[in-house]
Amino acid sequence: MPIIRVAIDVPLPTLFDYTVADGIAVGAGQRVILPFGRRQMVGVVMECVCTTDVPPERIKPVIQVLHDSAPLSAGLLDLLRFCSDYYRYPIGQTVLSALPVRLRSDKPVISKPILSYRLTDNGAALDLESFPKRKVVQRRILAKLAEQPCNLAQLKALSATAGAQLKALVAEGWVECVALGASTPSLTLPLQGGGNRVQHTFDNAHILTGEQQQAVDAVTAAQGYACFLLHGITGSGKTEVYVHLMHAVLQRGGQVLLLVPEINLTPQLENYFRSRFPDVNLISLHSGLSEGERLHNWQQAQTGEAQIVLGTRLSVFAEIPGLALIIVDEEHDASFKQQDGLRYSARDVAIFRASQCGVPIVLGSATPSLESYHNAQVGRYQMLKLIGRALAEARLPTVRCININQTVMHHGISENLLREIEQRIARREQSLLFINRRGYAPVLMCSACGWLSNCKNCAGKLVLHLSDKRLRCHHCGYQIRVPQACPDCGNADLHPVGSGTQRIESVLQERFPDARILRVDRDSTRNKRAWQTMREQIHANEVDILVGTQMLAKGHDFPALTLVGVLNPDSALYSSDFRAPEKLFAQLVQVAGRAGRADKLGEVIIQTAFPDHPLFRALQTHDFEGWAASQLAERQMAGFPPFMYQAMLRAEGKNETDVYAYLNQARAAAKELQQAVEILGVVPAALPRRANHLRAQLLIQATSRKVLQQFLRAWQPLLDTLPAQKLRCSLDVDPLEF
Ligand code: ADP
Ligand code: ZN
Ligand code: ZN
């Protein structure tokens, strides 16, 4: 009887052997239902073998071989094997977590058809010019459907109220709903190479600049694997380079994978690329999709029907048989790193995948990660630079610092900045205030005894939220009503200390009672559609001042915005996290990029106690190179990445002794291996207590990836034998957070 080795979603670092009844065909990559303990589970066949160490009386037969979806390819299985090994994560959990949820279930999948909307004959006959102007959303939907049929998600990207308006249009008989056939699991691979041109419509909106053309030519000329770093300031036309590269790949009949950060932007990006390739099948993969949509889209990529796959980090594991190009946009973004389970970096996995498939990969950013920048400098990647802004009239914003110790401050905003905002309001331009703290104030304090609103479960403070009069922990979610008096001394005079978005909003309201102020943070956008509605308001210039957290920093194009105020950047300058300055620089470049995108000159004002700090100097002169060079020199001196490769073992538990005992034993085991790695001491985590769990960590570093990997391979089996009951432990290879 044939024996198969199966990956199952359990926290054990092995495959499991099963038999298959004679005569039943089974191959690697197929899903099977099998008995596991007393449960029934789904597994993925990793290989078929002839012999097993499991005694014949103990080996069990699989219950069913599933044929409801095409088997995973050998290439994808290899990629997952690599990830499991590199990130030291159980193979079964690695493989299963890469699949859409529906394929992880032990129920066979029944692909439901995806509904699509199109114009009826009556709808097509409508004259949009004479359609009532105030029915803005209906007009938009009709215009969109006149181009092509769309599914609900695409239409919802047009407006927050698209769902309701769509119903109205269906009721009028102008729009109808049709079921598209569910994808068939059979492979219909596109033609590769061979000179067969595949026809598609390409909206070639711009003639490329010389720099853009050079970048496109360099990537297009690549034979096989090559990694390019496309370094270009915001507005330099990186997206346009992507579009032209995609066009070249589509012409050859290949598939493109475009990875984007985990932000609320996917629907807009999706629409943008669709508008450039109107008849190309583009699908997206991200956490906002329903399970059904995700399976449908995944299968579209798997069958080769989807030529462009646009997705967040999880899409790096999509099955893409005709993969011919990978693009990672905003490659420096921390959201490419998964922070639990399989702690992979989608950017790094994408690079491995490109080399595995022998295809080029482009990493794009205005502020490349120092890892990638260093790799480009030493020649491991090829550097492509876009120095000018694509639109001749668009100029870079001017950057200016305000010394907070030499000006009047109003609860976090300086008088000078308020005056600048006033001028913008008079000119009907928008201002954005960027502050990385939500809530009203980060802590409440008693002026008599010095009591602080500490969280009872964490080492952090409870944040004051005035809107609902509560103190909230942003780490564990614990919350209480704002006390009437100090719990320690009874004094009724409690003061908010510091400022968050809500307090800034109220300062502005007081100063500019007639201004239209919009706060954008996780609290104000909790409702799924709220952010979309806000964006529409901003675009329609119905907002004068925006106050927001980093949600506002990323990739939005607000044409009327000419002033950006950065309120409290200083803590990152002297943080214990060596990456904090790098992150701050990237974030500030990104918010600065929001100012003056159209024909108006933008200005960025930074409030700081350190106006002469090199980071702000570099921002003022738009000198990424100089900044990166000084950071890299510092990192090299201090022995930090990218000159060092790291792995972090973390543990947390209710009992401090257990946590430290585990990590100290792990450390002793590491020392015994006597390998060329540096083993640091066991130290408390940056947040040493969270949700009543004590947290500590142990850092290992080595001067080469290979040495570190060798060590980890030897160390992990020892870790698995340590007593770790009641502890949560994790090993993080190439950690980003400290
Ligand atoms: P980035 O992605 O680098 O921020 P974009 O690709 O979004 O930049 O380009 C910024 C703006 O310049 C966009 O409005 C885009 O349409 C325009 N643009 C890009 N390339 C060109 C070009 N070659 N000629 C004219 N306009 C261009
Ligand atoms: Zn007190
Ligand atoms: Zn807490």
mmCIF file of N, CA and C in Angstrom, residues 493-600:
data_model
loop_
_atom_site.group_PDB
_atom_site.id
_atom_site.type_symbol
_atom_site.label_atom_id
_atom_site.label_comp_id
_atom_site.label_asym_id
_atom_site.label_seq_id
_atom_site.Cartn_x
_atom_site.Cartn_y
_atom_site.Cartn_z
ATOM 1 N N ASP A 493 -8.390 66.994 42.085
ATOM 2 C CA ASP A 493 -7.743 67.722 40.999
ATOM 3 C C ASP A 493 -6.852 66.790 40.169
ATOM 4 N N LEU A 494 -7.470 66.090 39.207
ATOM 5 C CA LEU A 494 -6.707 65.170 38.359
ATOM 6 C C LEU A 494 -6.431 65.846 37.016
ATOM 7 N N HIS A 495 -5.169 65.728 36.549
ATOM 8 C CA HIS A 495 -4.765 66.416 35.322
ATOM 9 C C HIS A 495 -4.449 65.446 34.206
ATOM 10 N N PRO A 496 -4.924 65.717 32.999
ATOM 11 C CA PRO A 496 -4.400 64.962 31.850
ATOM 12 C C PRO A 496 -2.984 65.434 31.557
ATOM 13 N N VAL A 497 -2.073 64.493 31.282
ATOM 14 C CA VAL A 497 -0.702 64.860 30.937
ATOM 15 C C VAL A 497 -0.445 64.452 29.495
ATOM 16 N N GLY A 498 0.124 65.365 28.707
ATOM 17 C CA GLY A 498 0.416 65.068 27.310
ATOM 18 C C GLY A 498 -0.835 65.163 26.451
ATOM 19 N N SER A 499 -0.672 64.955 25.145
ATOM 20 C CA SER A 499 -1.795 65.119 24.225
ATOM 21 C C SER A 499 -1.920 63.955 23.282
ATOM 22 N N GLY A 500 -3.166 63.585 23.010
ATOM 23 C CA GLY A 500 -3.481 62.628 21.964
ATOM 24 C C GLY A 500 -4.371 63.316 20.939
ATOM 25 N N THR A 501 -4.813 62.534 19.953
ATOM 26 C CA THR A 501 -5.601 63.124 18.864
ATOM 27 C C THR A 501 -6.838 63.883 19.357
ATOM 28 N N GLN A 502 -7.534 63.337 20.372
ATOM 29 C CA GLN A 502 -8.769 63.983 20.837
ATOM 30 C C GLN A 502 -8.496 65.352 21.453
ATOM 31 N N ARG A 503 -7.392 65.451 22.200
ATOM 32 C CA ARG A 503 -7.091 66.723 22.842
ATOM 33 C C ARG A 503 -6.701 67.776 21.796
ATOM 34 N N ILE A 504 -5.913 67.345 20.822
ATOM 35 C CA ILE A 504 -5.523 68.261 19.743
ATOM 36 C C ILE A 504 -6.780 68.748 19.021
ATOM 37 N N GLU A 505 -7.694 67.828 18.792
ATOM 38 C CA GLU A 505 -8.950 68.186 18.125
ATOM 39 C C GLU A 505 -9.666 69.270 18.940
ATOM 40 N N SER A 506 -9.695 69.106 20.272
ATOM 41 C CA SER A 506 -10.462 70.081 21.044
ATOM 42 C C SER A 506 -9.730 71.424 21.142
ATOM 43 N N VAL A 507 -8.389 71.404 21.150
ATOM 44 C CA VAL A 507 -7.644 72.671 21.111
ATOM 45 C C VAL A 507 -7.982 73.419 19.820
ATOM 46 N N LEU A 508 -8.018 72.672 18.727
ATOM 47 C CA LEU A 508 -8.305 73.297 17.431
ATOM 48 C C LEU A 508 -9.728 73.849 17.377
ATOM 49 N N GLN A 509 -10.649 73.069 17.956
ATOM 50 C CA GLN A 509 -12.047 73.503 17.953
ATOM 51 C C GLN A 509 -12.211 74.834 18.674
ATOM 52 N N GLU A 510 -11.483 74.957 19.785
ATOM 53 C CA GLU A 510 -11.564 76.182 20.562
ATOM 54 C C GLU A 510 -10.987 77.362 19.783
ATOM 55 N N ARG A 511 -9.863 77.117 19.148
ATOM 56 C CA ARG A 511 -9.183 78.197 18.435
ATOM 57 C C ARG A 511 -9.887 78.551 17.126
ATOM 58 N N PHE A 512 -10.371 77.545 16.420
ATOM 59 C CA PHE A 512 -11.028 77.778 15.128
ATOM 60 C C PHE A 512 -12.450 77.239 15.157
ATOM 61 N N PRO A 513 -13.363 77.966 15.837
ATOM 62 C CA PRO A 513 -14.704 77.420 16.034
ATOM 63 C C PRO A 513 -15.457 77.161 14.726
ATOM 64 N N ASP A 514 -15.092 77.862 13.658
ATOM 65 C CA ASP A 514 -15.823 77.669 12.400
ATOM 66 C C ASP A 514 -15.177 76.647 11.473
ATOM 67 N N ALA A 515 -13.984 76.176 11.836
ATOM 68 C CA ALA A 515 -13.277 75.263 10.938
ATOM 69 C C ALA A 515 -13.906 73.872 10.969
ATOM 70 N N ARG A 516 -13.792 73.193 9.851
ATOM 71 C CA ARG A 516 -14.291 71.813 9.796
ATOM 72 C C ARG A 516 -13.112 70.887 10.102
ATOM 73 N N ILE A 517 -13.192 70.240 11.246
ATOM 74 C CA ILE A 517 -12.071 69.435 11.739
ATOM 75 C C ILE A 517 -12.446 67.957 11.689
ATOM 76 N N LEU A 518 -11.531 67.149 11.211
ATOM 77 C CA LEU A 518 -11.801 65.719 11.110
ATOM 78 C C LEU A 518 -10.688 64.949 11.802
ATOM 79 N N ARG A 519 -11.081 64.086 12.719
ATOM 80 C CA ARG A 519 -10.094 63.265 13.417
ATOM 81 C C ARG A 519 -10.088 61.874 12.802
ATOM 82 N N VAL A 520 -8.917 61.407 12.419
ATOM 83 C CA VAL A 520 -8.796 60.084 11.808
ATOM 84 C C VAL A 520 -7.853 59.234 12.651
ATOM 85 N N ASP A 521 -8.405 58.345 13.425
ATOM 86 C CA ASP A 521 -7.573 57.398 14.166
ATOM 87 C C ASP A 521 -8.371 56.106 14.321
ATOM 88 N N ARG A 522 -7.837 55.178 15.043
ATOM 89 C CA ARG A 522 -8.497 53.875 15.121
ATOM 90 C C ARG A 522 -9.862 53.997 15.805
ATOM 91 N N ASP A 523 -10.004 54.987 16.705
ATOM 92 C CA ASP A 523 -11.287 55.157 17.394
ATOM 93 C C ASP A 523 -12.356 55.710 16.456
ATOM 94 N N SER A 524 -11.950 56.689 15.616
ATOM 95 C CA SER A 524 -12.964 57.334 14.778
ATOM 96 C C SER A 524 -13.258 56.528 13.520
ATOM 97 N N THR A 525 -12.448 55.520 13.223
ATOM 98 C CA THR A 525 -12.671 54.752 11.990
ATOM 99 C C THR A 525 -13.016 53.303 12.295
ATOM 100 N N ARG A 526 -13.478 53.059 13.517
ATOM 101 C CA ARG A 526 -13.785 51.686 13.913
ATOM 102 C C ARG A 526 -14.799 51.060 12.954
ATOM 103 N N ASN A 527 -15.786 51.840 12.605
ATOM 104 C CA ASN A 527 -16.787 51.381 11.641
ATOM 105 C C ASN A 527 -16.114 51.222 10.268
ATOM 106 N N LYS A 528 -16.343 50.083 9.640
ATOM 107 C CA LYS A 528 -15.627 49.715 8.428
ATOM 108 C C LYS A 528 -15.706 50.784 7.325
ATOM 109 N N ARG A 529 -16.865 51.369 7.193
ATOM 110 C CA ARG A 529 -17.055 52.302 6.088
ATOM 111 C C ARG A 529 -16.674 53.742 6.457
ATOM 112 N N ALA A 530 -16.435 53.976 7.761
ATOM 113 C CA ALA A 530 -16.224 55.358 8.204
ATOM 114 C C ALA A 530 -15.041 56.017 7.491
ATOM 115 N N TRP A 531 -13.971 55.284 7.379
ATOM 116 C CA TRP A 531 -12.750 55.831 6.788
ATOM 117 C C TRP A 531 -12.985 56.209 5.329
ATOM 118 N N GLN A 532 -13.707 55.340 4.645
ATOM 119 C CA GLN A 532 -14.045 55.604 3.235
ATOM 120 C C GLN A 532 -14.825 56.918 3.106
ATOM 121 N N THR A 533 -15.818 57.084 3.969
ATOM 122 C CA THR A 533 -16.620 58.305 3.937
ATOM 123 C C THR A 533 -15.740 59.520 4.224
ATOM 124 N N MET A 534 -14.854 59.373 5.206
ATOM 125 C CA MET A 534 -13.958 60.480 5.546
ATOM 126 C C MET A 534 -13.105 60.872 4.353
ATOM 127 N N ARG A 535 -12.577 59.856 3.667
ATOM 128 C CA ARG A 535 -11.723 60.147 2.521
ATOM 129 C C ARG A 535 -12.480 60.925 1.457
ATOM 130 N N GLU A 536 -13.754 60.540 1.269
ATOM 131 C CA GLU A 536 -14.562 61.267 0.296
ATOM 132 C C GLU A 536 -14.722 62.729 0.714
ATOM 133 N N GLN A 537 -14.945 62.939 2.018
ATOM 134 C CA GLN A 537 -15.078 64.318 2.509
ATOM 135 C C GLN A 537 -13.801 65.121 2.262
ATOM 136 N N ILE A 538 -12.660 64.477 2.514
ATOM 137 C CA ILE A 538 -11.393 65.188 2.345
ATOM 138 C C ILE A 538 -11.206 65.573 0.879
ATOM 139 N N HIS A 539 -11.516 64.610 0.005
ATOM 140 C CA HIS A 539 -11.349 64.869 -1.423
ATOM 141 C C HIS A 539 -12.268 65.968 -1.913
ATOM 142 N N ALA A 540 -13.473 66.001 -1.367
ATOM 143 C CA ALA A 540 -14.438 67.024 -1.789
ATOM 144 C C ALA A 540 -14.117 68.366 -1.126
ATOM 145 N N ASN A 541 -12.986 68.439 -0.441
ATOM 146 C CA ASN A 541 -12.568 69.647 0.278
ATOM 147 C C ASN A 541 -13.637 70.120 1.270
ATOM 148 N N GLU A 542 -14.245 69.163 1.952
ATOM 149 C CA GLU A 542 -15.215 69.499 2.995
ATOM 150 C C GLU A 542 -14.569 69.495 4.380
ATOM 151 N N VAL A 543 -13.250 69.480 4.400
ATOM 152 C CA VAL A 543 -12.521 69.429 5.667
ATOM 153 C C VAL A 543 -11.422 70.490 5.620
ATOM 154 N N ASP A 544 -11.237 71.206 6.739
ATOM 155 C CA ASP A 544 -10.158 72.199 6.788
ATOM 156 C C ASP A 544 -8.923 71.650 7.487
ATOM 157 N N ILE A 545 -9.158 70.946 8.583
ATOM 158 C CA ILE A 545 -8.017 70.429 9.351
ATOM 159 C C ILE A 545 -8.208 68.949 9.641
ATOM 160 N N LEU A 546 -7.181 68.180 9.353
ATOM 161 C CA LEU A 546 -7.200 66.756 9.657
ATOM 162 C C LEU A 546 -6.271 66.509 10.836
ATOM 163 N N VAL A 547 -6.747 65.737 11.794
ATOM 164 C CA VAL A 547 -5.885 65.342 12.901
ATOM 165 C C VAL A 547 -5.834 63.829 12.870
ATOM 166 N N GLY A 548 -4.646 63.268 12.798
ATOM 167 C CA GLY A 548 -4.659 61.820 12.712
ATOM 168 C C GLY A 548 -3.350 61.144 13.065
ATOM 169 N N THR A 549 -3.434 59.830 13.187
ATOM 170 C CA THR A 549 -2.285 58.984 13.472
ATOM 171 C C THR A 549 -1.706 58.491 12.156
ATOM 172 N N GLN A 550 -0.826 57.487 12.235
ATOM 173 C CA GLN A 550 -0.150 57.054 11.009
ATOM 174 C C GLN A 550 -1.103 56.564 9.930
ATOM 175 N N MET A 551 -2.346 56.298 10.287
ATOM 176 C CA MET A 551 -3.330 55.920 9.269
ATOM 177 C C MET A 551 -3.342 56.939 8.147
ATOM 178 N N LEU A 552 -3.076 58.192 8.500
ATOM 179 C CA LEU A 552 -3.143 59.270 7.516
ATOM 180 C C LEU A 552 -1.867 59.395 6.696
ATOM 181 N N ALA A 553 -0.807 58.734 7.171
ATOM 182 C CA ALA A 553 0.487 58.955 6.535
ATOM 183 C C ALA A 553 0.597 58.248 5.196
ATOM 184 N N LYS A 554 -0.144 57.166 5.050
ATOM 185 C CA LYS A 554 0.138 56.270 3.941
ATOM 186 C C LYS A 554 -0.622 56.572 2.655
ATOM 187 N N GLY A 555 0.127 56.763 1.624
ATOM 188 C CA GLY A 555 -0.328 56.741 0.232
ATOM 189 C C GLY A 555 -1.654 57.377 -0.155
ATOM 190 N N HIS A 556 -2.161 58.328 0.575
ATOM 191 C CA HIS A 556 -3.390 58.958 0.113
ATOM 192 C C HIS A 556 -3.031 60.223 -0.631
ATOM 193 N N ASP A 557 -3.811 60.532 -1.623
ATOM 194 C CA ASP A 557 -3.564 61.704 -2.424
ATOM 195 C C ASP A 557 -4.626 62.738 -2.090
ATOM 196 N N PHE A 558 -4.258 63.754 -1.317
ATOM 197 C CA PHE A 558 -5.214 64.797 -0.952
ATOM 198 C C PHE A 558 -4.774 66.107 -1.607
ATOM 199 N N PRO A 559 -5.356 66.446 -2.733
ATOM 200 C CA PRO A 559 -4.827 67.549 -3.541
ATOM 201 C C PRO A 559 -4.862 68.916 -2.857
ATOM 202 N N ALA A 560 -5.797 69.155 -1.928
ATOM 203 C CA ALA A 560 -5.889 70.489 -1.327
ATOM 204 C C ALA A 560 -5.001 70.644 -0.099
ATOM 205 N N LEU A 561 -4.266 69.584 0.236
ATOM 206 C CA LEU A 561 -3.471 69.609 1.464
ATOM 207 C C LEU A 561 -2.122 70.294 1.231
ATOM 208 N N THR A 562 -1.853 71.373 1.966
ATOM 209 C CA THR A 562 -0.585 72.076 1.749
ATOM 210 C C THR A 562 0.254 72.212 3.015
ATOM 211 N N LEU A 563 -0.314 71.849 4.160
ATOM 212 C CA LEU A 563 0.458 71.978 5.396
ATOM 213 C C LEU A 563 0.377 70.685 6.206
ATOM 214 N N VAL A 564 1.543 70.193 6.620
ATOM 215 C CA VAL A 564 1.581 69.039 7.511
ATOM 216 C C VAL A 564 2.308 69.449 8.787
ATOM 217 N N GLY A 565 1.673 69.265 9.915
ATOM 218 C CA GLY A 565 2.328 69.543 11.197
ATOM 219 C C GLY A 565 2.618 68.227 11.900
ATOM 220 N N VAL A 566 3.860 68.025 12.319
ATOM 221 C CA VAL A 566 4.234 66.802 13.033
ATOM 222 C C VAL A 566 4.388 67.171 14.502
ATOM 223 N N LEU A 567 3.571 66.570 15.378
ATOM 224 C CA LEU A 567 3.471 67.107 16.728
ATOM 225 C C LEU A 567 4.454 66.535 17.750
ATOM 226 N N ASN A 568 4.661 65.243 17.770
ATOM 227 C CA ASN A 568 5.502 64.729 18.868
ATOM 228 C C ASN A 568 6.458 63.629 18.426
ATOM 229 N N PRO A 569 7.390 63.946 17.547
ATOM 230 C CA PRO A 569 8.252 62.877 17.019
ATOM 231 C C PRO A 569 9.421 62.515 17.932
ATOM 232 N N ASP A 570 9.668 63.279 18.998
ATOM 233 C CA ASP A 570 10.958 63.169 19.685
ATOM 234 C C ASP A 570 11.253 61.835 20.370
ATOM 235 N N SER A 571 10.205 61.154 20.861
ATOM 236 C CA SER A 571 10.490 59.942 21.626
ATOM 237 C C SER A 571 11.250 58.919 20.786
ATOM 238 N N ALA A 572 11.024 58.927 19.457
ATOM 239 C CA ALA A 572 11.698 57.943 18.607
ATOM 240 C C ALA A 572 13.183 58.242 18.439
ATOM 241 N N LEU A 573 13.579 59.484 18.722
ATOM 242 C CA LEU A 573 14.984 59.847 18.493
ATOM 243 C C LEU A 573 15.910 59.126 19.460
ATOM 244 N N TYR A 574 15.423 58.902 20.660
ATOM 245 C CA TYR A 574 16.291 58.312 21.678
ATOM 246 C C TYR A 574 15.671 57.042 22.255
ATOM 247 N N SER A 575 14.993 56.292 21.392
ATOM 248 C CA SER A 575 14.320 55.071 21.821
ATOM 249 C C SER A 575 15.331 53.942 22.031
ATOM 250 N N SER A 576 14.950 52.947 22.819
ATOM 251 C CA SER A 576 15.837 51.803 23.009
ATOM 252 C C SER A 576 15.778 50.872 21.792
ATOM 253 N N ASP A 577 14.774 51.053 20.938
ATOM 254 C CA ASP A 577 14.672 50.245 19.720
ATOM 255 C C ASP A 577 15.564 50.892 18.658
ATOM 256 N N PHE A 578 16.602 50.152 18.223
ATOM 257 C CA PHE A 578 17.557 50.781 17.297
ATOM 258 C C PHE A 578 16.919 51.092 15.944
ATOM 259 N N ARG A 579 15.756 50.511 15.651
ATOM 260 C CA ARG A 579 15.107 50.820 14.384
ATOM 261 C C ARG A 579 14.191 52.041 14.461
ATOM 262 N N ALA A 580 13.982 52.579 15.683
ATOM 263 C CA ALA A 580 13.017 53.676 15.830
ATOM 264 C C ALA A 580 13.331 54.884 14.937
ATOM 265 N N PRO A 581 14.589 55.335 14.865
ATOM 266 C CA PRO A 581 14.860 56.474 13.979
ATOM 267 C C PRO A 581 14.571 56.147 12.506
ATOM 268 N N GLU A 582 14.918 54.939 12.086
ATOM 269 C CA GLU A 582 14.648 54.543 10.700
ATOM 270 C C GLU A 582 13.148 54.611 10.410
ATOM 271 N N LYS A 583 12.357 54.083 11.353
ATOM 272 C CA LYS A 583 10.895 54.095 11.171
ATOM 273 C C LYS A 583 10.370 55.519 11.158
ATOM 274 N N LEU A 584 10.905 56.358 12.055
ATOM 275 C CA LEU A 584 10.442 57.737 12.118
ATOM 276 C C LEU A 584 10.751 58.462 10.808
ATOM 277 N N PHE A 585 11.949 58.268 10.301
ATOM 278 C CA PHE A 585 12.325 58.936 9.057
ATOM 279 C C PHE A 585 11.354 58.542 7.941
ATOM 280 N N ALA A 586 11.111 57.237 7.817
ATOM 281 C CA ALA A 586 10.209 56.760 6.765
ATOM 282 C C ALA A 586 8.820 57.353 6.943
ATOM 283 N N GLN A 587 8.365 57.380 8.180
ATOM 284 C CA GLN A 587 7.023 57.883 8.451
ATOM 285 C C GLN A 587 6.918 59.377 8.116
ATOM 286 N N LEU A 588 7.951 60.135 8.482
ATOM 287 C CA LEU A 588 7.909 61.569 8.218
ATOM 288 C C LEU A 588 8.004 61.860 6.719
ATOM 289 N N VAL A 589 8.819 61.097 6.013
ATOM 290 C CA VAL A 589 8.873 61.283 4.559
ATOM 291 C C VAL A 589 7.499 60.993 3.977
ATOM 292 N N GLN A 590 6.858 59.952 4.516
ATOM 293 C CA GLN A 590 5.551 59.576 4.009
ATOM 294 C C GLN A 590 4.497 60.654 4.287
ATOM 295 N N VAL A 591 4.439 61.169 5.520
ATOM 296 C CA VAL A 591 3.460 62.249 5.771
ATOM 297 C C VAL A 591 3.823 63.494 4.983
ATOM 298 N N ALA A 592 5.132 63.780 4.885
ATOM 299 C CA ALA A 592 5.538 64.964 4.129
ATOM 300 C C ALA A 592 5.071 64.839 2.682
ATOM 301 N N GLY A 593 5.074 63.606 2.196
ATOM 302 C CA GLY A 593 4.642 63.366 0.819
ATOM 303 C C GLY A 593 3.174 63.678 0.585
ATOM 304 N N ARG A 594 2.401 63.832 1.646
ATOM 305 C CA ARG A 594 0.984 64.195 1.489
ATOM 306 C C ARG A 594 0.842 65.667 1.152
ATOM 307 N N ALA A 595 1.860 66.475 1.468
ATOM 308 C CA ALA A 595 1.717 67.920 1.302
ATOM 309 C C ALA A 595 2.123 68.346 -0.094
ATOM 310 N N GLY A 596 1.269 69.125 -0.712
ATOM 311 C CA GLY A 596 1.628 69.745 -1.984
ATOM 312 C C GLY A 596 1.804 68.774 -3.120
ATOM 313 N N ARG A 597 0.906 67.825 -3.231
ATOM 314 C CA ARG A 597 1.045 66.871 -4.335
ATOM 315 C C ARG A 597 0.578 67.485 -5.655
ATOM 316 N N ALA A 598 -0.416 68.363 -5.600
ATOM 317 C CA ALA A 598 -0.896 68.969 -6.838
ATOM 318 C C ALA A 598 0.007 70.144 -7.213
ATOM 319 N N ASP A 599 -0.558 71.226 -7.666
ATOM 320 C CA ASP A 599 0.292 72.321 -8.142
ATOM 321 C C ASP A 599 0.704 73.273 -7.020
ATOM 322 N N LYS A 600 0.180 73.033 -5.807
ATOM 323 C CA LYS A 600 0.492 73.954 -4.704
ATOM 324 C C LYS A 600 1.697 73.460 -3.910
#
